[in-house]
Amino acid sequence: MVSTDRLSAFAALSLLLIVVPGPSVLFVVGRALAHGRRAALTTVVGNTIGAYVLVVAVALGIGSIVERSVLVFTVLKLAGAAYLVYLGVRAWRQRGSLRAAFAESGGPAHGGLRTLGEGFAVGVANPKTMVFFAAVLPQFVSRDQGHVPAQMLLLGLVFNAIALASDSVWGLGASAARDWFARSPRRLAAVGGVGGLAMVGLGVTVAVTGRKD
């Protein structure tokens, strides 16, 4: 299965991606600011389930191909890195999007199942997560150990455990700071701008690191 070194390296890179404010974080923060802690945490659970659906799809869909083709792995890695840089530049240019998420999420609170479902939809349709799983997961499997899809599923569990913890912190922090953020929308824009720059850095990191075999 996956070696300890590769598992640790993947966990570190996952954390770097997860803490960057992207679509999932924006949605969780928006829910926290508009509806409070419970809605935020329910959204996080739904988002985590949706993200793992992506892991399963990637593992079963490209795992066997990547197991046999270093070329496919390299193309996926470079394409994914380029797209992460693009997302980062776009997030910087549209750094007011987090402020807009706050403004647009002020409607009535939804029931738990609906909130869970909306979180799932955001998680399963998150382009940043899709690219990460398609481009990065294959870099950290050991082809000579076999069972590549199973290795990807294990790595996906690590990613989702980190995401669950990180997004929960975002949601709890935003729900506790609702009034503080509301008094200065520029603070929300600053979060989006920093996240954009961090995503560009992540794209460069993905391009130059990962599996060498």
PDB file of C-alpha atoms in Angstrom:
ATOM      1  CA  MET A   1       0.000   0.000   0.000  1.00  0.00           C
ATOM      2  CA  VAL A   2       1.003   3.660   0.276  1.00  0.00           C
ATOM      3  CA  SER A   3       4.297   4.239   2.091  1.00  0.00           C
ATOM      4  CA  THR A   4       4.463   6.455   5.173  1.00  0.00           C
ATOM      5  CA  ASP A   5       6.634   8.997   3.352  1.00  0.00           C
ATOM      6  CA  ARG A   6       4.214   9.345   0.466  1.00  0.00           C
ATOM      7  CA  LEU A   7       1.240   9.457   2.781  1.00  0.00           C
ATOM      8  CA  SER A   8       2.844  12.266   4.796  1.00  0.00           C
ATOM      9  CA  ALA A   9       3.791  14.207   1.685  1.00  0.00           C
ATOM     10  CA  PHE A  10       0.280  13.865   0.297  1.00  0.00           C
ATOM     11  CA  ALA A  11      -1.233  15.000   3.596  1.00  0.00           C
ATOM     12  CA  ALA A  12       0.981  18.096   3.607  1.00  0.00           C
ATOM     13  CA  LEU A  13       0.076  19.002   0.020  1.00  0.00           C
ATOM     14  CA  SER A  14      -3.601  18.342   0.745  1.00  0.00           C
ATOM     15  CA  LEU A  15      -3.490  20.700   3.714  1.00  0.00           C
ATOM     16  CA  LEU A  16      -1.936  23.379   1.511  1.00  0.00           C
ATOM     17  CA  LEU A  17      -4.815  23.081  -0.941  1.00  0.00           C
ATOM     18  CA  ILE A  18      -7.571  22.757   1.644  1.00  0.00           C
ATOM     19  CA  VAL A  19      -6.731  25.847   3.692  1.00  0.00           C
ATOM     20  CA  VAL A  20      -6.844  28.023   0.556  1.00  0.00           C
ATOM     21  CA  PRO A  21     -10.319  29.582   0.326  1.00  0.00           C
ATOM     22  CA  GLY A  22     -12.026  28.009  -2.686  1.00  0.00           C
ATOM     23  CA  PRO A  23     -15.644  27.261  -3.649  1.00  0.00           C
ATOM     24  CA  SER A  24     -16.229  24.954  -0.685  1.00  0.00           C
ATOM     25  CA  VAL A  25     -14.777  27.342   1.882  1.00  0.00           C
ATOM     26  CA  LEU A  26     -16.680  30.257   0.362  1.00  0.00           C
ATOM     27  CA  PHE A  27     -19.910  28.321   0.661  1.00  0.00           C
ATOM     28  CA  VAL A  28     -19.250  27.184   4.231  1.00  0.00           C
ATOM     29  CA  VAL A  29     -18.311  30.702   5.317  1.00  0.00           C
ATOM     30  CA  GLY A  30     -21.362  32.117   3.597  1.00  0.00           C
ATOM     31  CA  ARG A  31     -23.604  29.670   5.437  1.00  0.00           C
ATOM     32  CA  ALA A  32     -21.889  30.411   8.732  1.00  0.00           C
ATOM     33  CA  LEU A  33     -22.252  34.158   8.326  1.00  0.00           C
ATOM     34  CA  ALA A  34     -25.880  33.945   7.274  1.00  0.00           C
ATOM     35  CA  HIS A  35     -27.239  31.050   9.341  1.00  0.00           C
ATOM     36  CA  GLY A  36     -24.766  30.244  12.089  1.00  0.00           C
ATOM     37  CA  ARG A  37     -22.733  27.302  13.333  1.00  0.00           C
ATOM     38  CA  ARG A  38     -25.155  24.417  12.797  1.00  0.00           C
ATOM     39  CA  ALA A  39     -25.780  25.259   9.150  1.00  0.00           C
ATOM     40  CA  ALA A  40     -22.051  25.661   8.570  1.00  0.00           C
ATOM     41  CA  LEU A  41     -21.161  22.270  10.059  1.00  0.00           C
ATOM     42  CA  THR A  42     -23.982  20.513   8.196  1.00  0.00           C
ATOM     43  CA  THR A  43     -22.659  22.071   4.996  1.00  0.00           C
ATOM     44  CA  VAL A  44     -19.165  20.794   5.807  1.00  0.00           C
ATOM     45  CA  VAL A  45     -20.433  17.219   6.190  1.00  0.00           C
ATOM     46  CA  GLY A  46     -22.291  17.377   2.874  1.00  0.00           C
ATOM     47  CA  ASN A  47     -19.278  18.881   1.157  1.00  0.00           C
ATOM     48  CA  THR A  48     -16.992  16.149   2.494  1.00  0.00           C
ATOM     49  CA  ILE A  49     -19.301  13.411   1.209  1.00  0.00           C
ATOM     50  CA  GLY A  50     -19.398  15.080  -2.207  1.00  0.00           C
ATOM     51  CA  ALA A  51     -15.612  15.351  -2.315  1.00  0.00           C
ATOM     52  CA  TYR A  52     -15.205  11.653  -1.585  1.00  0.00           C
ATOM     53  CA  VAL A  53     -17.539  10.818  -4.444  1.00  0.00           C
ATOM     54  CA  LEU A  54     -14.948  12.562  -6.627  1.00  0.00           C
ATOM     55  CA  VAL A  55     -12.218  10.411  -5.083  1.00  0.00           C
ATOM     56  CA  VAL A  56     -14.129   7.239  -5.953  1.00  0.00           C
ATOM     57  CA  ALA A  57     -14.760   8.450  -9.498  1.00  0.00           C
ATOM     58  CA  VAL A  58     -11.101   9.300 -10.058  1.00  0.00           C
ATOM     59  CA  ALA A  59      -9.820   6.097  -8.454  1.00  0.00           C
ATOM     60  CA  LEU A  60     -12.064   3.845 -10.494  1.00  0.00           C
ATOM     61  CA  GLY A  61     -11.861   5.880 -13.679  1.00  0.00           C
ATOM     62  CA  ILE A  62      -8.169   6.676 -14.116  1.00  0.00           C
ATOM     63  CA  GLY A  63      -6.421   4.499 -11.545  1.00  0.00           C
ATOM     64  CA  SER A  64      -5.732   1.594 -13.873  1.00  0.00           C
ATOM     65  CA  ILE A  65      -4.631   3.905 -16.701  1.00  0.00           C
ATOM     66  CA  VAL A  66      -2.187   5.796 -14.497  1.00  0.00           C
ATOM     67  CA  GLU A  67      -0.885   2.491 -13.173  1.00  0.00           C
ATOM     68  CA  ARG A  68       0.350   1.659 -16.674  1.00  0.00           C
ATOM     69  CA  SER A  69       1.205   5.056 -18.179  1.00  0.00           C
ATOM     70  CA  VAL A  70       3.728   7.564 -16.862  1.00  0.00           C
ATOM     71  CA  LEU A  71       2.792   9.829 -19.797  1.00  0.00           C
ATOM     72  CA  VAL A  72      -0.832  10.042 -18.669  1.00  0.00           C
ATOM     73  CA  PHE A  73       0.318  10.845 -15.154  1.00  0.00           C
ATOM     74  CA  THR A  74       2.595  13.649 -16.396  1.00  0.00           C
ATOM     75  CA  VAL A  75      -0.069  15.186 -18.622  1.00  0.00           C
ATOM     76  CA  LEU A  76      -2.618  15.137 -15.784  1.00  0.00           C
ATOM     77  CA  LYS A  77      -0.143  16.702 -13.384  1.00  0.00           C
ATOM     78  CA  LEU A  78       0.851  19.583 -15.657  1.00  0.00           C
ATOM     79  CA  ALA A  79      -2.712  20.245 -16.809  1.00  0.00           C
ATOM     80  CA  GLY A  80      -3.904  20.280 -13.228  1.00  0.00           C
ATOM     81  CA  ALA A  81      -1.103  22.587 -12.121  1.00  0.00           C
ATOM     82  CA  ALA A  82      -1.904  25.030 -14.919  1.00  0.00           C
ATOM     83  CA  TYR A  83      -5.583  25.037 -13.996  1.00  0.00           C
ATOM     84  CA  LEU A  84      -4.838  25.680 -10.336  1.00  0.00           C
ATOM     85  CA  VAL A  85      -2.748  28.700 -11.339  1.00  0.00           C
ATOM     86  CA  TYR A  86      -5.646  29.889 -13.505  1.00  0.00           C
ATOM     87  CA  LEU A  87      -8.082  29.486 -10.600  1.00  0.00           C
ATOM     88  CA  GLY A  88      -5.716  31.415  -8.352  1.00  0.00           C
ATOM     89  CA  VAL A  89      -5.397  34.311 -10.773  1.00  0.00           C
ATOM     90  CA  ARG A  90      -9.163  34.410 -11.205  1.00  0.00           C
ATOM     91  CA  ALA A  91      -9.705  34.328  -7.430  1.00  0.00           C
ATOM     92  CA  TRP A  92      -7.328  37.275  -7.037  1.00  0.00           C
ATOM     93  CA  ARG A  93      -9.063  39.275  -9.743  1.00  0.00           C
ATOM     94  CA  GLN A  94     -12.480  38.446  -8.283  1.00  0.00           C
ATOM     95  CA  ARG A  95     -11.471  38.688  -4.631  1.00  0.00           C
ATOM     96  CA  GLY A  96     -14.774  40.311  -3.770  1.00  0.00           C
ATOM     97  CA  SER A  97     -16.507  36.967  -4.338  1.00  0.00           C
ATOM     98  CA  LEU A  98     -16.407  36.042  -0.661  1.00  0.00           C
ATOM     99  CA  ARG A  99     -18.119  39.326   0.165  1.00  0.00           C
ATOM    100  CA  ALA A 100     -20.708  38.540  -2.497  1.00  0.00           C
ATOM    101  CA  ALA A 101     -21.227  35.066  -1.011  1.00  0.00           C
ATOM    102  CA  PHE A 102     -22.030  36.698   2.314  1.00  0.00           C
ATOM    103  CA  ALA A 103     -24.426  39.154   0.728  1.00  0.00           C
ATOM    104  CA  GLU A 104     -26.221  36.508  -1.308  1.00  0.00           C
ATOM    105  CA  SER A 105     -26.591  33.943   1.490  1.00  0.00           C
ATOM    106  CA  GLY A 106     -28.748  35.964   3.784  1.00  0.00           C
ATOM    107  CA  GLY A 107     -32.000  34.228   2.972  1.00  0.00           C
ATOM    108  CA  PRO A 108     -34.041  32.123   5.366  1.00  0.00           C
ATOM    109  CA  ALA A 109     -32.402  29.155   7.000  1.00  0.00           C
ATOM    110  CA  HIS A 110     -32.913  25.780   5.332  1.00  0.00           C
ATOM    111  CA  GLY A 111     -33.648  22.424   6.888  1.00  0.00           C
ATOM    112  CA  GLY A 112     -30.827  20.063   7.737  1.00  0.00           C
ATOM    113  CA  LEU A 113     -31.302  17.715   4.777  1.00  0.00           C
ATOM    114  CA  ARG A 114     -31.474  20.559   2.290  1.00  0.00           C
ATOM    115  CA  THR A 115     -28.353  22.152   3.745  1.00  0.00           C
ATOM    116  CA  LEU A 116     -26.587  18.780   3.630  1.00  0.00           C
ATOM    117  CA  GLY A 117     -27.629  18.336   0.001  1.00  0.00           C
ATOM    118  CA  GLU A 118     -26.412  21.781  -0.984  1.00  0.00           C
ATOM    119  CA  GLY A 119     -23.075  21.107   0.700  1.00  0.00           C
ATOM    120  CA  PHE A 120     -22.833  17.816  -1.215  1.00  0.00           C
ATOM    121  CA  ALA A 121     -23.535  19.583  -4.511  1.00  0.00           C
ATOM    122  CA  VAL A 122     -20.784  22.109  -3.890  1.00  0.00           C
ATOM    123  CA  GLY A 123     -18.330  19.369  -2.903  1.00  0.00           C
ATOM    124  CA  VAL A 124     -18.982  17.137  -5.893  1.00  0.00           C
ATOM    125  CA  ALA A 125     -18.826  20.063  -8.345  1.00  0.00           C
ATOM    126  CA  ASN A 126     -15.760  21.817  -6.894  1.00  0.00           C
ATOM    127  CA  PRO A 127     -13.309  22.358  -9.784  1.00  0.00           C
ATOM    128  CA  LYS A 128     -10.331  22.872  -7.470  1.00  0.00           C
ATOM    129  CA  THR A 129     -10.930  19.489  -5.833  1.00  0.00           C
ATOM    130  CA  MET A 130     -11.568  17.762  -9.162  1.00  0.00           C
ATOM    131  CA  VAL A 131      -8.249  18.994 -10.541  1.00  0.00           C
ATOM    132  CA  PHE A 132      -6.385  18.073  -7.369  1.00  0.00           C
ATOM    133  CA  PHE A 133      -7.688  14.518  -7.350  1.00  0.00           C
ATOM    134  CA  ALA A 134      -7.081  13.973 -11.059  1.00  0.00           C
ATOM    135  CA  ALA A 135      -3.625  15.551 -11.137  1.00  0.00           C
ATOM    136  CA  VAL A 136      -2.203  14.886  -7.681  1.00  0.00           C
ATOM    137  CA  LEU A 137      -3.622  11.572  -6.419  1.00  0.00           C
ATOM    138  CA  PRO A 138      -1.775   9.546  -9.112  1.00  0.00           C
ATOM    139  CA  GLN A 139       1.560  11.070  -8.083  1.00  0.00           C
ATOM    140  CA  PHE A 140       1.463   9.501  -4.641  1.00  0.00           C
ATOM    141  CA  VAL A 141       0.593   5.903  -5.449  1.00  0.00           C
ATOM    142  CA  SER A 142       3.179   3.123  -5.683  1.00  0.00           C
ATOM    143  CA  ARG A 143       2.626   1.382  -8.988  1.00  0.00           C
ATOM    144  CA  ASP A 144       4.898  -1.496  -8.043  1.00  0.00           C
ATOM    145  CA  GLN A 145       2.692  -2.244  -5.027  1.00  0.00           C
ATOM    146  CA  GLY A 146      -0.402  -2.748  -7.190  1.00  0.00           C
ATOM    147  CA  HIS A 147      -3.994  -2.008  -6.185  1.00  0.00           C
ATOM    148  CA  VAL A 148      -3.698   1.588  -7.427  1.00  0.00           C
ATOM    149  CA  PRO A 149      -7.433   2.371  -7.081  1.00  0.00           C
ATOM    150  CA  ALA A 150      -7.338   1.162  -3.461  1.00  0.00           C
ATOM    151  CA  GLN A 151      -4.318   3.372  -2.778  1.00  0.00           C
ATOM    152  CA  MET A 152      -6.183   6.339  -4.235  1.00  0.00           C
ATOM    153  CA  LEU A 153      -9.197   5.622  -2.048  1.00  0.00           C
ATOM    154  CA  LEU A 154      -6.953   5.578   1.028  1.00  0.00           C
ATOM    155  CA  LEU A 155      -5.307   8.859   0.060  1.00  0.00           C
ATOM    156  CA  GLY A 156      -8.749  10.297  -0.545  1.00  0.00           C
ATOM    157  CA  LEU A 157      -9.750   9.412   3.010  1.00  0.00           C
ATOM    158  CA  VAL A 158      -6.723  11.327   4.289  1.00  0.00           C
ATOM    159  CA  PHE A 159      -7.666  14.337   2.171  1.00  0.00           C
ATOM    160  CA  ASN A 160     -11.254  14.288   3.356  1.00  0.00           C
ATOM    161  CA  ALA A 161     -10.310  13.934   7.020  1.00  0.00           C
ATOM    162  CA  ILE A 162      -8.137  17.049   6.716  1.00  0.00           C
ATOM    163  CA  ALA A 163     -10.863  18.861   4.763  1.00  0.00           C
ATOM    164  CA  LEU A 164     -13.487  17.994   7.371  1.00  0.00           C
ATOM    165  CA  ALA A 165     -11.345  19.451  10.143  1.00  0.00           C
ATOM    166  CA  SER A 166     -10.228  22.536   8.212  1.00  0.00           C
ATOM    167  CA  ASP A 167     -13.644  23.446   6.821  1.00  0.00           C
ATOM    168  CA  SER A 168     -15.165  22.986  10.270  1.00  0.00           C
ATOM    169  CA  VAL A 169     -12.666  25.474  11.665  1.00  0.00           C
ATOM    170  CA  TRP A 170     -13.572  27.924   8.881  1.00  0.00           C
ATOM    171  CA  GLY A 171     -17.264  27.485   9.623  1.00  0.00           C
ATOM    172  CA  LEU A 172     -16.900  27.818  13.390  1.00  0.00           C
ATOM    173  CA  GLY A 173     -14.622  30.825  13.041  1.00  0.00           C
ATOM    174  CA  ALA A 174     -16.933  32.586  10.607  1.00  0.00           C
ATOM    175  CA  SER A 175     -20.017  31.900  12.717  1.00  0.00           C
ATOM    176  CA  ALA A 176     -18.238  33.327  15.763  1.00  0.00           C
ATOM    177  CA  ALA A 177     -17.098  36.405  13.827  1.00  0.00           C
ATOM    178  CA  ARG A 178     -20.337  37.204  11.998  1.00  0.00           C
ATOM    179  CA  ASP A 179     -20.629  40.718  13.383  1.00  0.00           C
ATOM    180  CA  TRP A 180     -16.928  41.489  12.870  1.00  0.00           C
ATOM    181  CA  PHE A 181     -17.042  40.515   9.192  1.00  0.00           C
ATOM    182  CA  ALA A 182     -20.339  42.300   8.647  1.00  0.00           C
ATOM    183  CA  ARG A 183     -18.857  45.592   9.869  1.00  0.00           C
ATOM    184  CA  SER A 184     -16.123  45.532   7.211  1.00  0.00           C
ATOM    185  CA  PRO A 185     -16.826  43.719   3.938  1.00  0.00           C
ATOM    186  CA  ARG A 186     -13.248  44.534   2.862  1.00  0.00           C
ATOM    187  CA  ARG A 187     -12.056  41.907   5.307  1.00  0.00           C
ATOM    188  CA  LEU A 188     -13.917  39.289   3.275  1.00  0.00           C
ATOM    189  CA  ALA A 189     -12.343  40.524   0.047  1.00  0.00           C
ATOM    190  CA  ALA A 190      -8.902  40.284   1.666  1.00  0.00           C
ATOM    191  CA  VAL A 191      -9.515  36.608   2.475  1.00  0.00           C
ATOM    192  CA  GLY A 192     -10.344  35.919  -1.173  1.00  0.00           C
ATOM    193  CA  GLY A 193      -7.263  37.777  -2.411  1.00  0.00           C
ATOM    194  CA  VAL A 194      -4.854  35.923  -0.155  1.00  0.00           C
ATOM    195  CA  GLY A 195      -6.494  32.649  -1.154  1.00  0.00           C
ATOM    196  CA  GLY A 196      -5.947  33.436  -4.834  1.00  0.00           C
ATOM    197  CA  LEU A 197      -2.232  34.043  -4.360  1.00  0.00           C
ATOM    198  CA  ALA A 198      -1.906  30.862  -2.305  1.00  0.00           C
ATOM    199  CA  MET A 199      -3.625  28.868  -5.051  1.00  0.00           C
ATOM    200  CA  VAL A 200      -1.128  30.123  -7.633  1.00  0.00           C
ATOM    201  CA  GLY A 201       1.659  28.931  -5.350  1.00  0.00           C
ATOM    202  CA  LEU A 202      -0.058  25.571  -4.989  1.00  0.00           C
ATOM    203  CA  GLY A 203      -0.245  25.168  -8.761  1.00  0.00           C
ATOM    204  CA  VAL A 204       3.485  25.772  -9.080  1.00  0.00           C
ATOM    205  CA  THR A 205       4.135  23.289  -6.260  1.00  0.00           C
ATOM    206  CA  VAL A 206       2.067  20.606  -7.983  1.00  0.00           C
ATOM    207  CA  ALA A 207       3.980  21.144 -11.218  1.00  0.00           C
ATOM    208  CA  VAL A 208       7.429  20.604  -9.687  1.00  0.00           C
ATOM    209  CA  THR A 209       6.762  17.942  -7.046  1.00  0.00           C
ATOM    210  CA  GLY A 210       5.199  14.512  -6.796  1.00  0.00           C
ATOM    211  CA  ARG A 211       5.933  11.021  -8.027  1.00  0.00           C
ATOM    212  CA  LYS A 212       9.137  10.517  -9.980  1.00  0.00           C
ATOM    213  CA  ASP A 213       8.808   6.825 -10.880  1.00  0.00           C
TER     214      ASP A 213
END
